[in-house]
PDB file of C-alpha atoms in Angstrom:
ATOM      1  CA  UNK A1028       0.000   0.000   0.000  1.00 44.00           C
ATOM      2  CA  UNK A1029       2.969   2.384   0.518  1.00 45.00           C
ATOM      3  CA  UNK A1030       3.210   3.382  -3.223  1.00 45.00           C
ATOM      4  CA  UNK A1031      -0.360   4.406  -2.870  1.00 44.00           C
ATOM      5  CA  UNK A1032       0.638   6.970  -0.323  1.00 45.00           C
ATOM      6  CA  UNK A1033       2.082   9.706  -3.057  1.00 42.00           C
ATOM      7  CA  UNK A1034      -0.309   9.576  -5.223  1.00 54.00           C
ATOM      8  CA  UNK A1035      -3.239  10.095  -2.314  1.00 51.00           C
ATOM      9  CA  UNK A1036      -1.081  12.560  -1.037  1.00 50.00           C
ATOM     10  CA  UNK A1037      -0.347  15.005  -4.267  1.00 48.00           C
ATOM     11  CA  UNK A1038      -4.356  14.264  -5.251  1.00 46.00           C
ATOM     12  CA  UNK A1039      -5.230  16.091  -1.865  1.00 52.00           C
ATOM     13  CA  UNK A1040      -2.682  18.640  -2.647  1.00 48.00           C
ATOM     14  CA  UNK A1041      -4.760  18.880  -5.626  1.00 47.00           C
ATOM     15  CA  UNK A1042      -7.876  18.998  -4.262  1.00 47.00           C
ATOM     16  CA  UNK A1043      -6.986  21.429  -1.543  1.00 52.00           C
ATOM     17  CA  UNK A1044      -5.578  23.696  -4.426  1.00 50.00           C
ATOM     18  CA  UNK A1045      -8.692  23.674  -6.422  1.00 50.00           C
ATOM     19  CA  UNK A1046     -10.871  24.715  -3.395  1.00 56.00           C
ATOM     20  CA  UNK A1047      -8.608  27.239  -2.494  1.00 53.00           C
ATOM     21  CA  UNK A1048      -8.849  29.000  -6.291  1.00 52.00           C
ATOM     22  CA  UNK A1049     -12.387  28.958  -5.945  1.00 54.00           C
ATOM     23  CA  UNK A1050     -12.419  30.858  -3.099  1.00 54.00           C
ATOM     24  CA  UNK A1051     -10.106  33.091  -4.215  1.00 55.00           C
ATOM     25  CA  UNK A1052     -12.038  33.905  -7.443  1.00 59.00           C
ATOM     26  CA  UNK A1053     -15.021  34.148  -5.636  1.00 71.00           C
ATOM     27  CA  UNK A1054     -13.772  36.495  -2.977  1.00 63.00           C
ATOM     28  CA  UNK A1055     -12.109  38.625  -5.914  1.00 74.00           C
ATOM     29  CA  UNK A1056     -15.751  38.702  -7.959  1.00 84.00           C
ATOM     30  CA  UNK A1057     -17.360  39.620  -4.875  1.00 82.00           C
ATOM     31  CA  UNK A1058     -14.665  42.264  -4.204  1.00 86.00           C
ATOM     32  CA  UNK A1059     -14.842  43.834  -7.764  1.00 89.00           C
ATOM     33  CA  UNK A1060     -18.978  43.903  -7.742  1.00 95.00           C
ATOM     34  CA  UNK A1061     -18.732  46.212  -4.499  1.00 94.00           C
ATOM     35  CA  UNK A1062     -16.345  48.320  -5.548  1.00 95.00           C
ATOM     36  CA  UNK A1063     -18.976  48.761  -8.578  1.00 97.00           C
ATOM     37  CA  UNK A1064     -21.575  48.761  -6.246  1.00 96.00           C
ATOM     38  CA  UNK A1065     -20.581  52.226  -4.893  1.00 96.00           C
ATOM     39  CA  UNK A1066     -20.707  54.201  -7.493  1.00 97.00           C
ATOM     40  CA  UNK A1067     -23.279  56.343  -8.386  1.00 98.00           C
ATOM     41  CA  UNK A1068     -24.868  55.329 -11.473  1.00 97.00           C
ATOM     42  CA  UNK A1069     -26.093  51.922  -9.399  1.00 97.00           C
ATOM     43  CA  UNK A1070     -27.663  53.421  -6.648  1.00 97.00           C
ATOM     44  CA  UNK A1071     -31.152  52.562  -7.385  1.00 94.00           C
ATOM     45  CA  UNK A1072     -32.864  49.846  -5.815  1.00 92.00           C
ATOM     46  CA  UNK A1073     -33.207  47.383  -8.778  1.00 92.00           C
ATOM     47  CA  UNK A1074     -29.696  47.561  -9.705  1.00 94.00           C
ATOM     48  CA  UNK A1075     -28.601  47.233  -5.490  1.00 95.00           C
ATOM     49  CA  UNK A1076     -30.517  43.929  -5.663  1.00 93.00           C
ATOM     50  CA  UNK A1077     -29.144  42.613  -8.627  1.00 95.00           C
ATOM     51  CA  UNK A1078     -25.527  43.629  -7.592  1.00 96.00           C
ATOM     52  CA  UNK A1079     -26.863  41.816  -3.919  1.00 95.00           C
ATOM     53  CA  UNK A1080     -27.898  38.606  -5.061  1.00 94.00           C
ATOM     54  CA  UNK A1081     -25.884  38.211  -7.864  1.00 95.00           C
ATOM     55  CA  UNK A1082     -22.575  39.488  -6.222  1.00 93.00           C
ATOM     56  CA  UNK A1083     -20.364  36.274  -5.877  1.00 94.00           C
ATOM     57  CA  UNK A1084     -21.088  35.648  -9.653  1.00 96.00           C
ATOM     58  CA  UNK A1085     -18.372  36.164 -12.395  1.00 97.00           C
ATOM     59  CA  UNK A1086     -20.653  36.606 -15.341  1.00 96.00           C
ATOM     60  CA  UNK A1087     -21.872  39.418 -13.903  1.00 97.00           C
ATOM     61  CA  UNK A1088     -18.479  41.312 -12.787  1.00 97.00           C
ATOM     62  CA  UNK A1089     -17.466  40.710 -16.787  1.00 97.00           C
ATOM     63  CA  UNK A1090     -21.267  42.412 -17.545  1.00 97.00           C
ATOM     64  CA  UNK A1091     -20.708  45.939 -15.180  1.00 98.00           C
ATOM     65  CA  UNK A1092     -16.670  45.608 -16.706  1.00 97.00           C
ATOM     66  CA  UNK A1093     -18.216  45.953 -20.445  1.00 97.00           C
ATOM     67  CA  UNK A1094     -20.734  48.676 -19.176  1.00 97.00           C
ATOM     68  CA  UNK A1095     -18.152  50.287 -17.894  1.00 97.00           C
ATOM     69  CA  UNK A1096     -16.171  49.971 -21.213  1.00 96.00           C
ATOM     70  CA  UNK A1097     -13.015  48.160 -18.910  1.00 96.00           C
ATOM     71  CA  UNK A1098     -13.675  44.385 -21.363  1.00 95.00           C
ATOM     72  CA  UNK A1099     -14.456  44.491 -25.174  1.00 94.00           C
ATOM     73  CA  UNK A1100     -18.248  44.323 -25.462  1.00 91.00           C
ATOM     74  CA  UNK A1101     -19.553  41.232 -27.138  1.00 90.00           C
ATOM     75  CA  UNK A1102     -22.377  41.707 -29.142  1.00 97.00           C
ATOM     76  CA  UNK A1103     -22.120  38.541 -31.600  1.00 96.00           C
ATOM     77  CA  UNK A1104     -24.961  36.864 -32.352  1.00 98.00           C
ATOM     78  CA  UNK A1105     -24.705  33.192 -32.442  1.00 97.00           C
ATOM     79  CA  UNK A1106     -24.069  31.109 -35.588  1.00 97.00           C
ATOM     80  CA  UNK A1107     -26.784  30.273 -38.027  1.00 98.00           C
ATOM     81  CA  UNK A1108     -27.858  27.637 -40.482  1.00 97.00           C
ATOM     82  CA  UNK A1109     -28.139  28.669 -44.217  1.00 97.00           C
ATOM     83  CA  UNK A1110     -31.632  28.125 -45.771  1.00 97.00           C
ATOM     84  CA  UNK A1111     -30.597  25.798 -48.833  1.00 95.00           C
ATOM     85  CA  UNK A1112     -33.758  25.794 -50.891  1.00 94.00           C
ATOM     86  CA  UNK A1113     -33.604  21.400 -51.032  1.00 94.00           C
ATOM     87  CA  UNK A1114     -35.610  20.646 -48.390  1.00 94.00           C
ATOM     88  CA  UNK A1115     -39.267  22.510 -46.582  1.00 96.00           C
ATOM     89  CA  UNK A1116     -38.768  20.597 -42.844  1.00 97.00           C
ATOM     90  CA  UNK A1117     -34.871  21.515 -42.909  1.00 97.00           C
ATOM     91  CA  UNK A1118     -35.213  25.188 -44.040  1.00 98.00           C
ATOM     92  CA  UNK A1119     -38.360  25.970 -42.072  1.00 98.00           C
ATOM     93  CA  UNK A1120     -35.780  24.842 -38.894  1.00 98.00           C
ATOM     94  CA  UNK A1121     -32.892  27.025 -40.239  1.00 99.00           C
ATOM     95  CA  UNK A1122     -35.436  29.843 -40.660  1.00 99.00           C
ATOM     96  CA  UNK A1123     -36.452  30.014 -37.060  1.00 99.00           C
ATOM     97  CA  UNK A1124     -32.911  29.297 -35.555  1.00 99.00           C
ATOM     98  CA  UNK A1125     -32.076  32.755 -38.057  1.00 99.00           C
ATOM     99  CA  UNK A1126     -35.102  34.395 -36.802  1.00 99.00           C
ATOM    100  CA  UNK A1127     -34.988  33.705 -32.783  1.00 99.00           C
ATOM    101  CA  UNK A1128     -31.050  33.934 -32.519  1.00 99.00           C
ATOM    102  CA  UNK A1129     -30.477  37.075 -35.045  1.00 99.00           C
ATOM    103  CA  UNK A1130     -30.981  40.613 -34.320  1.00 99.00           C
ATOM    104  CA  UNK A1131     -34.280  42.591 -33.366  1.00 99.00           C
ATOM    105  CA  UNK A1132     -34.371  44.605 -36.939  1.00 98.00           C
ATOM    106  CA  UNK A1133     -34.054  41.037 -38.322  1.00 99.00           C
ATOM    107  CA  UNK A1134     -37.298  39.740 -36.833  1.00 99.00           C
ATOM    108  CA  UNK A1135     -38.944  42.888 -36.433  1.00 99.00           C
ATOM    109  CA  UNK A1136     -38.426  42.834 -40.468  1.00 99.00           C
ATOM    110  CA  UNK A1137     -39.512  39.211 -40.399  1.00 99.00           C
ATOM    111  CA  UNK A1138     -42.731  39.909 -38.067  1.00 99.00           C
ATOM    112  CA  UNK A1139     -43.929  42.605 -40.588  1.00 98.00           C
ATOM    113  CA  UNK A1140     -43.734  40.873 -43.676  1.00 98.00           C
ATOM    114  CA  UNK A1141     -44.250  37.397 -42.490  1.00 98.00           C
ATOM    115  CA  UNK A1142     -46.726  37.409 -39.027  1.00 97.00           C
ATOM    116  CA  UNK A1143     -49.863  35.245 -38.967  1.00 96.00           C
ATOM    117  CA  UNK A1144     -49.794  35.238 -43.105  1.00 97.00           C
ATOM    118  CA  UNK A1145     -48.343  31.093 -43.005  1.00 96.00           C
ATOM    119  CA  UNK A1146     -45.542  32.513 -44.968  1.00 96.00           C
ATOM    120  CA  UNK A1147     -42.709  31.959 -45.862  1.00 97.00           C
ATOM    121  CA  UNK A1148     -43.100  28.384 -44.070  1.00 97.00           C
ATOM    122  CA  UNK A1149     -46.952  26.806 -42.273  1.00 95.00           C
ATOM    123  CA  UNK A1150     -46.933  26.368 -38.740  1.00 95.00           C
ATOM    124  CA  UNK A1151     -45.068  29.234 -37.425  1.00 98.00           C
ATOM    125  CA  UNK A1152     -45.761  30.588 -34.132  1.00 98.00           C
ATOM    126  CA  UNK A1153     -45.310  34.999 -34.019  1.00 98.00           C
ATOM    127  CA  UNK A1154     -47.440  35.185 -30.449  1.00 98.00           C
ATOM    128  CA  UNK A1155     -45.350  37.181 -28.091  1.00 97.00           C
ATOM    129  CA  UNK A1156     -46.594  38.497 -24.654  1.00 94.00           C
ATOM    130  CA  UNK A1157     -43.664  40.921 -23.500  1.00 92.00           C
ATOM    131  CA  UNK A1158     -41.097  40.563 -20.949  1.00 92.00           C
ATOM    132  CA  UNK A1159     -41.760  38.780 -17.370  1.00 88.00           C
ATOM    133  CA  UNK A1160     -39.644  40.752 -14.633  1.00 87.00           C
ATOM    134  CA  UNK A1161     -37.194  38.313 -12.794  1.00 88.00           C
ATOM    135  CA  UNK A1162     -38.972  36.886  -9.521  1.00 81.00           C
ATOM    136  CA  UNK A1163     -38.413  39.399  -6.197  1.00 75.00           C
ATOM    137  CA  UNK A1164     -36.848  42.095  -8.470  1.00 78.00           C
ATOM    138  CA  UNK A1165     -39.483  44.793  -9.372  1.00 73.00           C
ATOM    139  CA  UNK A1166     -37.370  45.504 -12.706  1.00 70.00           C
ATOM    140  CA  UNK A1167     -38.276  48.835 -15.169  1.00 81.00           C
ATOM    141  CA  UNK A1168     -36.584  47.344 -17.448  1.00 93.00           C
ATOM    142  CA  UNK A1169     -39.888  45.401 -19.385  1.00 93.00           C
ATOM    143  CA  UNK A1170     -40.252  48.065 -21.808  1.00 94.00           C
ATOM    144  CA  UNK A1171     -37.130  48.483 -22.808  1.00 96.00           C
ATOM    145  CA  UNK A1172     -35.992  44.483 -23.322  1.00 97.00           C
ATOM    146  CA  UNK A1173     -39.391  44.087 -25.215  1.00 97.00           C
ATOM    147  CA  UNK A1174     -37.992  43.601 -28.716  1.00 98.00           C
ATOM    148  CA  UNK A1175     -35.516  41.373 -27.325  1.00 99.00           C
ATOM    149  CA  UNK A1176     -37.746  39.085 -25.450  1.00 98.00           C
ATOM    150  CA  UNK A1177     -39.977  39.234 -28.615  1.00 98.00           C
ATOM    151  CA  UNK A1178     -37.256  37.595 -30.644  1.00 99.00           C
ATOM    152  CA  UNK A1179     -36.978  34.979 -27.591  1.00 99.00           C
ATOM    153  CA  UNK A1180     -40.307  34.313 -27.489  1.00 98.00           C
ATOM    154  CA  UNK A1181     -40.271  33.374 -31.328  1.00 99.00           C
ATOM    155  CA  UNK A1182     -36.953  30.725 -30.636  1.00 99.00           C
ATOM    156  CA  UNK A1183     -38.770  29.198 -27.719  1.00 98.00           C
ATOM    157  CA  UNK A1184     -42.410  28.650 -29.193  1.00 98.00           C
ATOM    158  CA  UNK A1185     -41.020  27.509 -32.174  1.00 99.00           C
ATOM    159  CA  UNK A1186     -37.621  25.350 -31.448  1.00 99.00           C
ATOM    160  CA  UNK A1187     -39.693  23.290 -28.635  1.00 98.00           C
ATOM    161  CA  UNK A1188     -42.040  22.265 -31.382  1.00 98.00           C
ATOM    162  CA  UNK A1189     -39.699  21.403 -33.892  1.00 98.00           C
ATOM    163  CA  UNK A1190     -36.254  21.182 -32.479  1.00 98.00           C
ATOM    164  CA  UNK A1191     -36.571  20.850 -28.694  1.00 98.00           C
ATOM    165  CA  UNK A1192     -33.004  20.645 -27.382  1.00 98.00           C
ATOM    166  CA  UNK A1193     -31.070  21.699 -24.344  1.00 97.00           C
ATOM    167  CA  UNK A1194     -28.367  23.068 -26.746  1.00 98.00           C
ATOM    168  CA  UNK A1195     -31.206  25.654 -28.805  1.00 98.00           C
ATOM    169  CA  UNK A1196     -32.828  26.747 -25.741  1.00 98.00           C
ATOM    170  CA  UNK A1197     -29.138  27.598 -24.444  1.00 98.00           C
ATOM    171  CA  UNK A1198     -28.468  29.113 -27.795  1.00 99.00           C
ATOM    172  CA  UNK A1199     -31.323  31.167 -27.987  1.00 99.00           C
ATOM    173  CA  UNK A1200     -31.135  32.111 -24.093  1.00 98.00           C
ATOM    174  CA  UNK A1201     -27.461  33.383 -25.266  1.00 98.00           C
ATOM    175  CA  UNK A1202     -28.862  35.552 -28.464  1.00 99.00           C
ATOM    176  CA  UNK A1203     -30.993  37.179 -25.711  1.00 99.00           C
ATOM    177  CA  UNK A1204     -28.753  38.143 -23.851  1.00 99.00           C
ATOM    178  CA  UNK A1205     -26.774  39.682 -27.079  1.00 99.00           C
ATOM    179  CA  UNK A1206     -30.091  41.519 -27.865  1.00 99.00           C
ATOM    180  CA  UNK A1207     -30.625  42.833 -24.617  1.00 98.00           C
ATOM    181  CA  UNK A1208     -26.667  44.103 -24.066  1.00 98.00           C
ATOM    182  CA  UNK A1209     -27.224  45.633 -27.424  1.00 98.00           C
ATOM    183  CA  UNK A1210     -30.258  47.689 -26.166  1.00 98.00           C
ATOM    184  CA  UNK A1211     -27.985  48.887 -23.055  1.00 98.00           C
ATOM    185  CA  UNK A1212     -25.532  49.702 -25.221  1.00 98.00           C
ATOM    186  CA  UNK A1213     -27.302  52.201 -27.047  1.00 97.00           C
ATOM    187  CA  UNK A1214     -27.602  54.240 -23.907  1.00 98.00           C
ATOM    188  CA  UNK A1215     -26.035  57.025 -22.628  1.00 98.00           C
ATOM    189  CA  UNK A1216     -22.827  55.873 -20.536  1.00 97.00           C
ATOM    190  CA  UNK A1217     -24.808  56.669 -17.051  1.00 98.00           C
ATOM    191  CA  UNK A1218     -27.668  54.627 -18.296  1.00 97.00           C
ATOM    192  CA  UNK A1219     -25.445  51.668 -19.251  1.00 98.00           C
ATOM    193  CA  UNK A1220     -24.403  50.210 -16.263  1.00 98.00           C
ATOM    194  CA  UNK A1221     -28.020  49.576 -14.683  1.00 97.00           C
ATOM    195  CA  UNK A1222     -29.195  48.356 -17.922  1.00 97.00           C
ATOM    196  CA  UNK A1223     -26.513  45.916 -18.140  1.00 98.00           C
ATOM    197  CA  UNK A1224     -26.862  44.077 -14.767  1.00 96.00           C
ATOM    198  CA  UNK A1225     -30.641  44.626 -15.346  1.00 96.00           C
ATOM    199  CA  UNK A1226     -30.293  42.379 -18.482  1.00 97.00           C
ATOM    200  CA  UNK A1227     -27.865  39.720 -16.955  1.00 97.00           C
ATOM    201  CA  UNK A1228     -30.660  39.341 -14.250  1.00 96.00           C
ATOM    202  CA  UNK A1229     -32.812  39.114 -17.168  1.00 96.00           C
ATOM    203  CA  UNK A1230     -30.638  36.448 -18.570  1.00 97.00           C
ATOM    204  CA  UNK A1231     -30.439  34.567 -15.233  1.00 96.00           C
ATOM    205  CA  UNK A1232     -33.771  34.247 -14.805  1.00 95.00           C
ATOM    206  CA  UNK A1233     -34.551  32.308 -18.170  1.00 96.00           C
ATOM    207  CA  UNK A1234     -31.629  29.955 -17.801  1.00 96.00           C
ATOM    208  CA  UNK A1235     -32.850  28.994 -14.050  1.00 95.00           C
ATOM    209  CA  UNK A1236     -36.551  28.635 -15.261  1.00 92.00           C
ATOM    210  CA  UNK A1237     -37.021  28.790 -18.579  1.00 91.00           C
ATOM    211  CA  UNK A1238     -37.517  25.290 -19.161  1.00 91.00           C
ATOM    212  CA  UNK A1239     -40.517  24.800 -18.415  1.00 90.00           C
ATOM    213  CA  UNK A1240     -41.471  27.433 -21.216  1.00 92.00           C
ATOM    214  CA  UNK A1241     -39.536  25.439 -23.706  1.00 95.00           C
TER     215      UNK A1241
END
């Protein structure tokens, strides 16, 4: 058994290392979100909470840093299928995944030519019913992610009927996200940093229960 005794040993070395880095980034990320939580432009109570219950979380320290214009903002939209003219089930697929993971002037475009006409492919689902605020956070932030959560609303009713996979609901939680950041981006630079945690709440909140919706 003694040659066992290294190995055992340098794996709780290991181990002990890996739960010390954790803390360490999590102490850091909860460091950097109060620093942020100080300054002015977060001082209302919707953007408190968010900075509150989200504060030991990385995703959204890298979200105030790109409202803050300290990270490159990331406003790619994720990768879509090209509609290939060969076959109706496989183009009517691509069609949504371009629809509910592109931009808002995309579908907006889409919704005006397209909505309730069973064009350019039957069985489409355009119903949309706004933005839900994240549970316990009294967000005013409905109107203003509205086209975005549109454009979800369109990947979710349709992908669960015709593609319902982990991987699109992810995909098209992600494109929301996008959408929204883009939104917050457009703001004025005092603006930004509410609207940015405001939308990673936003984000939160669909990948913790959005599955049932899917």
């Amino acid at each position: 058994m003694r040659p066992l005794l290294l190995p055992a040993a340098l794996l709780s070395l290991t181990l002990m290392a890996c739960g010390q880095t954790t803390l360490q980034t999590t102490a850091s990320t909860a460091t950097g979100i109060d620093a942020y939580a100080q300054r002015p432009e977060l001082q209302d109570a919707d953007s408190q909470a968010i900075l509150e219950r989200y504060g030991n979380d990385p995703a959204l320290l890298e979200a105030l840093q790109e409202a803050y214009g300290e990270r490159p903002t990331d406003l790619s939209l994720p990768h879509v299928p090209a509609l290939t003219g060969l076959d109706l089930a496989g183009d009517r697929l691509a069609y949504i995944k371009r629809t509910g993971w592109g931009s808002v002037g995309n579908y907006n475009s889409q919704y005006a030519a397209y909505a309730f006409t069973g064009r350019p492919y039957a069985g489409l689902d355009w119903t949309r019913d706004g933005c839900s605020a994240p549970s316990g956070l009294g967000l005013g932030y409905r109107e203003d992610f509205r086209p975005a959560c549109n454009v979800h609303d369109f990947g979710y009713r349709n992908l669960k009927v015709y593609q319902r996979t982990d991987s699109n609901r992810k995909t098209t939680d992600e494109a929301f996200y996008t959408n929204m950041k883009a939104i917050c981006a457009a703001k004025s630079w005092y603006k930004r940093p509410a609207c940015y945690s405001a939308a990673f709440a936003y984000y939160e909140a669909v990948r913790v229960g959005g599955s049932d919706s899917f």
